[in-house]
Coordinates of C-alpha atoms and ligand atoms in Angstrom, one line a residue:
A175 CA 214.8 255.8 111.1
T176 CA 218.4 256.7 109.9
I177 CA 217.2 254.8 106.2
K178 CA 214.0 257.5 106.6
K179 CA 216.0 260.9 107.2
I180 CA 218.5 259.9 104.2
K181 CA 215.7 259.7 101.8
E182 CA 213.9 262.9 103.4
R183 CA 217.1 264.3 102.4
G184 CA 216.7 263.4 98.7
G185 CA 218.3 260.4 99.3
S186 CA 221.4 258.5 97.4
A187 CA 221.3 255.2 96.4
I188 CA 221.2 253.6 99.9
S189 CA 217.7 255.4 100.4
A190 CA 216.3 253.0 97.7
L191 CA 216.3 250.3 100.2
T192 CA 213.2 250.1 102.6
A193 CA 213.4 248.9 105.9
D194 CA 212.1 246.1 104.5
D195 CA 214.5 245.3 102.9
H196 CA 217.2 246.0 105.2
E197 CA 215.7 243.4 107.4
R198 CA 216.0 240.8 104.8
L199 CA 219.2 241.4 104.0
N200 CA 219.9 240.8 108.0
R201 CA 218.1 237.8 107.8
K202 CA 220.1 236.6 104.9
A203 CA 223.4 237.4 106.4
L204 CA 222.8 235.5 109.4
I205 CA 221.3 232.8 107.7
E206 CA 224.9 232.6 105.6
R207 CA 227.3 232.9 108.7
R208 CA 225.2 230.5 110.8
L209 CA 225.1 228.0 108.1
I210 CA 228.8 227.8 107.7
H211 CA 228.9 227.1 111.4
A212 CA 226.1 224.3 110.7
L213 CA 227.6 222.8 108.3
D214 CA 230.9 222.6 109.7
K215 CA 229.2 221.1 112.9
K216 CA 226.5 219.0 110.7
N217 CA 223.9 220.4 112.5
L218 CA 221.5 219.9 109.8
E219 CA 218.6 217.1 109.6
V220 CA 217.0 215.2 107.1
L221 CA 212.8 214.3 107.3
Y222 CA 211.8 211.3 105.1
Q223 CA 208.3 211.4 103.7
P224 CA 206.4 208.3 102.8
Q225 CA 205.1 208.2 99.2
I226 CA 201.9 205.3 98.6
N227 CA 200.9 203.6 95.9
L228 CA 197.1 204.2 95.4
K229 CA 196.4 201.4 93.7
T230 CA 198.0 198.7 96.5
G231 CA 198.3 201.0 99.4
D232 CA 202.4 200.1 99.4
V233 CA 205.0 202.6 100.3
E234 CA 206.9 203.0 97.5
G235 CA 209.7 205.1 99.1
V236 CA 210.6 208.1 100.9
E237 CA 211.5 211.5 99.8
A238 CA 214.5 212.9 102.1
L239 CA 213.8 216.9 103.3
V240 CA 216.3 218.7 104.6
R241 CA 215.6 220.3 107.8
W242 CA 217.8 223.1 110.0
Q243 CA 217.0 224.6 113.2
D244 CA 219.6 226.9 114.5
T245 CA 220.2 228.9 118.0
E246 CA 219.9 231.9 116.4
A247 CA 218.4 232.0 113.1
G248 CA 215.5 229.7 114.5
I249 CA 213.8 227.5 112.3
V250 CA 215.0 227.9 108.3
S251 CA 212.5 226.4 106.2
P252 CA 213.9 224.7 103.0
D253 CA 211.8 227.4 101.1
E254 CA 213.8 229.9 102.7
L255 CA 217.5 228.1 102.9
I256 CA 217.6 226.5 99.3
P257 CA 217.4 229.8 97.5
I258 CA 220.4 231.4 99.5
A259 CA 222.2 228.7 99.3
E260 CA 221.7 228.0 95.9
E261 CA 222.7 231.6 95.2
N262 CA 226.3 231.6 97.4
G263 CA 226.8 228.3 96.5
M264 CA 226.4 226.6 100.3
I265 CA 224.3 224.1 98.3
H266 CA 227.0 222.0 97.2
E267 CA 227.6 221.4 101.3
I268 CA 223.8 220.9 101.6
G269 CA 223.9 218.3 98.7
K270 CA 226.6 216.6 99.9
F271 CA 225.5 216.5 103.5
V272 CA 221.9 215.0 102.3
I273 CA 223.7 212.4 100.0
E274 CA 226.2 210.9 102.7
T275 CA 223.1 211.0 105.3
V276 CA 220.9 209.4 103.0
C277 CA 223.5 206.5 101.9
R278 CA 224.2 205.9 105.4
Q279 CA 220.6 205.6 106.4
L280 CA 219.9 203.3 103.5
K281 CA 222.7 201.2 104.5
D282 CA 221.2 200.9 108.0
W283 CA 218.0 199.9 106.8
T284 CA 219.1 197.5 104.0
S285 CA 221.4 195.7 107.2
R286 CA 217.9 195.5 109.3
N287 CA 216.1 194.0 106.7
I288 CA 214.4 197.5 106.1
P289 CA 213.6 197.7 102.1
M290 CA 213.2 201.3 101.2
N291 CA 213.6 203.7 98.2
V292 CA 214.9 207.3 98.6
S293 CA 214.5 210.5 96.6
I294 CA 217.0 213.2 97.2
N295 CA 216.1 216.5 95.8
S296 CA 218.9 218.5 94.2
S297 CA 219.6 222.0 92.3
I298 CA 221.0 222.3 88.9
R299 CA 224.2 224.4 90.6
E300 CA 224.9 221.2 92.2
F301 CA 225.0 219.3 89.2
R302 CA 227.3 222.0 87.4
D303 CA 230.0 220.4 89.4
K304 CA 231.4 218.2 87.2
D305 CA 231.9 215.2 90.1
M306 CA 228.0 215.4 91.0
A307 CA 227.6 211.9 89.6
R308 CA 230.9 210.4 91.6
L309 CA 229.3 211.8 94.7
F310 CA 226.3 210.3 94.3
M311 CA 228.3 206.7 93.1
E312 CA 230.8 207.0 96.0
H313 CA 228.6 207.5 98.6
L314 CA 226.3 204.4 97.3
T315 CA 229.7 202.5 97.1
I316 CA 231.1 203.1 100.6
N317 CA 227.8 202.3 102.2
G318 CA 227.3 199.6 99.9
C319 CA 223.8 200.6 98.6
D320 CA 221.7 199.6 95.3
A321 CA 221.8 202.6 93.1
N322 CA 218.1 201.2 92.1
R323 CA 217.2 202.7 95.4
L324 CA 217.8 206.2 94.7
T325 CA 215.7 208.4 92.9
I326 CA 216.8 212.0 91.9
E327 CA 213.9 215.0 92.1
I328 CA 214.8 217.7 89.6
T329 CA 212.4 220.3 88.9
E330 CA 211.1 221.4 85.3
K331 CA 213.4 224.5 85.3
F332 CA 216.2 222.6 86.0
A333 CA 215.2 219.9 83.1
L334 CA 215.0 223.0 80.8
E335 CA 218.3 224.7 81.7
A336 CA 220.1 220.8 82.1
E337 CA 218.9 220.3 78.6
A338 CA 221.8 223.0 77.0
E339 CA 224.2 221.7 79.2
H340 CA 225.9 218.5 77.8
S341 CA 228.1 218.3 81.1
I342 CA 224.9 217.7 83.2
V343 CA 222.7 215.5 80.6
R344 CA 226.1 213.6 80.4
Q345 CA 226.0 212.6 84.0
M346 CA 222.7 212.3 84.3
K347 CA 222.7 209.4 81.7
Q348 CA 225.8 207.9 83.8
L349 CA 224.0 208.0 86.9
N350 CA 220.7 206.5 85.1
Q351 CA 222.7 203.7 83.5
K352 CA 224.0 203.4 87.0
G353 CA 220.3 202.0 88.2
I354 CA 219.2 205.9 89.7
S355 CA 216.2 207.1 88.4
F356 CA 215.0 210.6 87.6
S357 CA 211.9 212.4 88.8
L358 CA 210.7 215.8 87.9
D359 CA 209.0 217.8 90.7
D360 CA 207.0 220.6 91.0
F361 CA 205.4 219.4 87.4
G362 CA 203.0 221.9 86.6
T363 CA 204.5 225.3 87.4
G364 CA 207.4 225.5 84.7
Y365 CA 206.9 226.3 81.4
A366 CA 205.4 224.3 78.8
S367 CA 208.6 223.1 76.7
F368 CA 208.9 219.2 76.9
R369 CA 212.2 218.9 74.7
Y370 CA 213.7 217.8 77.6
M371 CA 211.5 214.8 78.1
L372 CA 213.6 213.5 75.1
L373 CA 216.9 214.3 76.1
L374 CA 216.8 213.7 79.7
P375 CA 216.3 210.3 81.7
I376 CA 213.4 210.9 83.4
S377 CA 211.0 208.0 84.9
S378 CA 208.3 210.2 86.6
L379 CA 206.7 212.9 87.3
K380 CA 205.4 214.7 90.7
I381 CA 202.3 217.5 90.1
D382 CA 203.1 220.6 92.2
K383 CA 201.2 220.5 95.7
D384 CA 199.7 224.2 95.0
I385 CA 197.9 222.4 92.0
I386 CA 197.0 219.3 93.5
Q387 CA 195.6 221.5 96.2
S388 CA 193.4 223.2 94.1
I389 CA 192.1 220.5 92.5
T390 CA 188.4 220.6 94.3
Q391 CA 188.0 224.6 93.5
Q392 CA 187.0 224.6 89.9
E393 CA 186.0 221.7 87.2
K394 CA 188.2 223.3 85.0
M395 CA 191.3 222.6 87.5
Q396 CA 190.1 218.8 87.8
K397 CA 190.4 218.4 84.0
L398 CA 193.6 220.2 84.1
I399 CA 195.2 217.9 86.5
N400 CA 193.5 214.5 85.2
G401 CA 195.3 215.6 81.7
M402 CA 198.6 215.7 83.3
I403 CA 198.4 212.6 84.9
Q404 CA 197.2 211.3 81.3
F405 CA 200.4 213.0 79.7
G406 CA 202.7 211.6 82.2
K407 CA 201.3 208.0 81.5
S408 CA 201.3 208.3 77.8
L409 CA 204.7 208.8 78.5
D410 CA 205.2 205.3 80.5
L411 CA 206.1 207.8 83.3
Q412 CA 205.0 207.4 87.3
V413 CA 202.3 209.8 88.4
V414 CA 202.8 211.3 91.7
A415 CA 200.8 213.8 93.5
E416 CA 202.0 216.1 96.0
G417 CA 200.8 217.6 98.9
V418 CA 197.8 215.9 99.4
E419 CA 196.0 216.6 102.6
T420 CA 192.1 215.7 102.2
K421 CA 190.2 212.3 101.9
E422 CA 188.1 214.2 98.9
Q423 CA 191.6 215.2 97.0
L424 CA 192.9 211.5 97.5
E425 CA 189.5 210.3 95.9
L426 CA 189.6 212.3 92.9
L427 CA 193.0 211.4 92.5
R428 CA 192.6 208.1 92.3
V429 CA 189.2 208.0 90.2
M430 CA 191.8 209.9 87.8
D431 CA 194.3 206.5 88.1
C432 CA 197.4 208.5 89.9
D433 CA 199.8 206.1 90.5
S434 CA 201.0 207.2 93.7
I435 CA 200.4 210.3 96.3
Q436 CA 202.7 211.8 99.1
G437 CA 201.3 214.5 101.5
Y438 CA 200.1 215.1 105.4
I439 CA 196.9 212.9 105.0
T440 CA 199.3 209.7 104.7
G441 CA 202.2 211.0 106.3
H442 CA 204.3 214.3 107.4
P443 CA 208.1 214.5 106.6
M444 CA 209.5 212.4 109.8
T445 CA 212.9 211.1 111.4
A446 CA 214.0 207.7 110.2
N447 CA 213.0 206.5 113.6
E448 CA 209.6 207.8 113.3
L449 CA 209.2 206.5 110.0
E450 CA 210.3 203.1 111.1
T451 CA 207.4 203.0 113.6
W452 CA 204.8 204.6 111.1
L453 CA 205.8 201.9 108.7
K454 CA 204.6 199.2 111.3
H455 CA 201.2 200.7 111.7
S456 CA 200.6 201.4 108.1
Ligands
LIG234 P1 209.5 219.9 97.1 O1 210.8 218.7 96.6 O2 208.2 220.0 96.0 O3 209.4 218.6 98.7 C1 207.4 218.7 98.8 C2 207.7 220.0 99.9 O4 206.0 219.9 100.3 C3 208.4 219.6 101.1 O5 208.5 220.9 101.7 C4 206.9 219.0 101.8 O6 207.0 219.0 103.4 C5 205.7 219.5 101.6 N1 204.5 219.0 102.0 C6 204.6 217.5 101.8 N2 202.9 217.2 102.0 C7 202.7 218.6 102.2 C8 201.1 218.3 102.3 O7 200.7 217.9 102.5 N3 200.8 219.6 102.4 C9 201.7 221.2 102.3 N4 201.6 221.8 102.6 N5 203.0 220.7 102.2 C10 203.4 219.4 102.1 P2 209.7 221.1 102.6 O8 210.5 220.2 103.0 O9 209.6 222.5 103.4 O10 210.6 221.7 101.1 C11 210.3 222.7 100.4 C12 211.5 222.6 99.0 O11 212.6 222.9 99.4 C13 211.4 221.1 98.1 O12 210.2 221.2 97.5 C14 212.4 221.3 97.7 O13 212.4 221.9 96.4 C15 213.4 222.0 98.5 N6 214.6 221.1 99.6 C16 214.0 220.3 100.5 N7 214.8 219.5 101.1 C17 216.1 219.9 99.8 C18 217.7 219.3 99.9 O14 218.1 218.7 100.5 N8 218.2 219.7 98.6 C19 217.9 220.4 97.7 N9 218.2 221.1 96.7 N10 216.4 220.9 97.8 C20 215.3 220.8 98.7
LIG235 MG1 210.8 217.0 95.8
LIG236 MG1 207.7 219.2 94.6
LIG237 MG1 208.2 222.1 95.8

């Protein structure tokens, strides 16, 4: 109401903010305040979503996805959380938490003879830290994990920016030499510049879920997705379709010879315990 009054009076700079803006800023401030607390108490969680080979039906690995439910902020989805954390720098702490959690989980699975590969999502801001490669290697070493079990997912936007940042390219190559793979996430949503393919050690691409979900809508979309799959294959990349929800989508992807899928149709993101039960029944 105050804002409206200021506006009616002709308004100063602050009057440019709508009630919606204020709500958003308040929410952001709340998330930032609570996130410091949550990171301190390690109150975040990591869920794992299986990725399935379309030909063999084998589980190729799982993607680690961060989850946060707070007593004051409620459920904060990664789509809300990650951009805020990228902006204020807390993404470094979230990344550390996820890497630490995943490596400890890998150690546990290895000790109980559950072979598993895990993908971790990384933001470019995390890789602007010169010690990012060391952070990954330290946690793998401490937990006696095989680096070949780890994949790092980066977005097209990340790849485009990383191309011009030597320290990031160097760290990616270092990690790749140690056995860590890189996957290009949300493929098809960025820009059609593929020079980074020459420079970065990328071995798989994940076609974005919004694109996959429009596969049944138009014939042209099918041709586009088929083109993306063949594009990946011609570069010897493993092609993964993400966000597969229906049998119809799955069958189309099978005909197009897509390598693997990840989506609700085969399994939602789940806790490590739920995943183990799921593995027994899959
Ligand atoms: P992403 O890496 O593309 O992850 C796939 C997203 O699709 C996940 O959303 C997953 O839960 C969702 N998904 C999987 N299958 C289906 C499906 O069949 N239907 C639908 N509608 N959705 C499906 P989520 O977990 O909410 O994560 C969103 C994004 O947040 C991720 O997209 C990733 O970019 C980012 N993110 C998540 N965890 C982390 C993290 O630990 N670090 C960083 N830097 N980013 C993360
Ligand atoms: Mg991902
Ligand atoms: Mg994705
Ligand atoms: Mg996404």
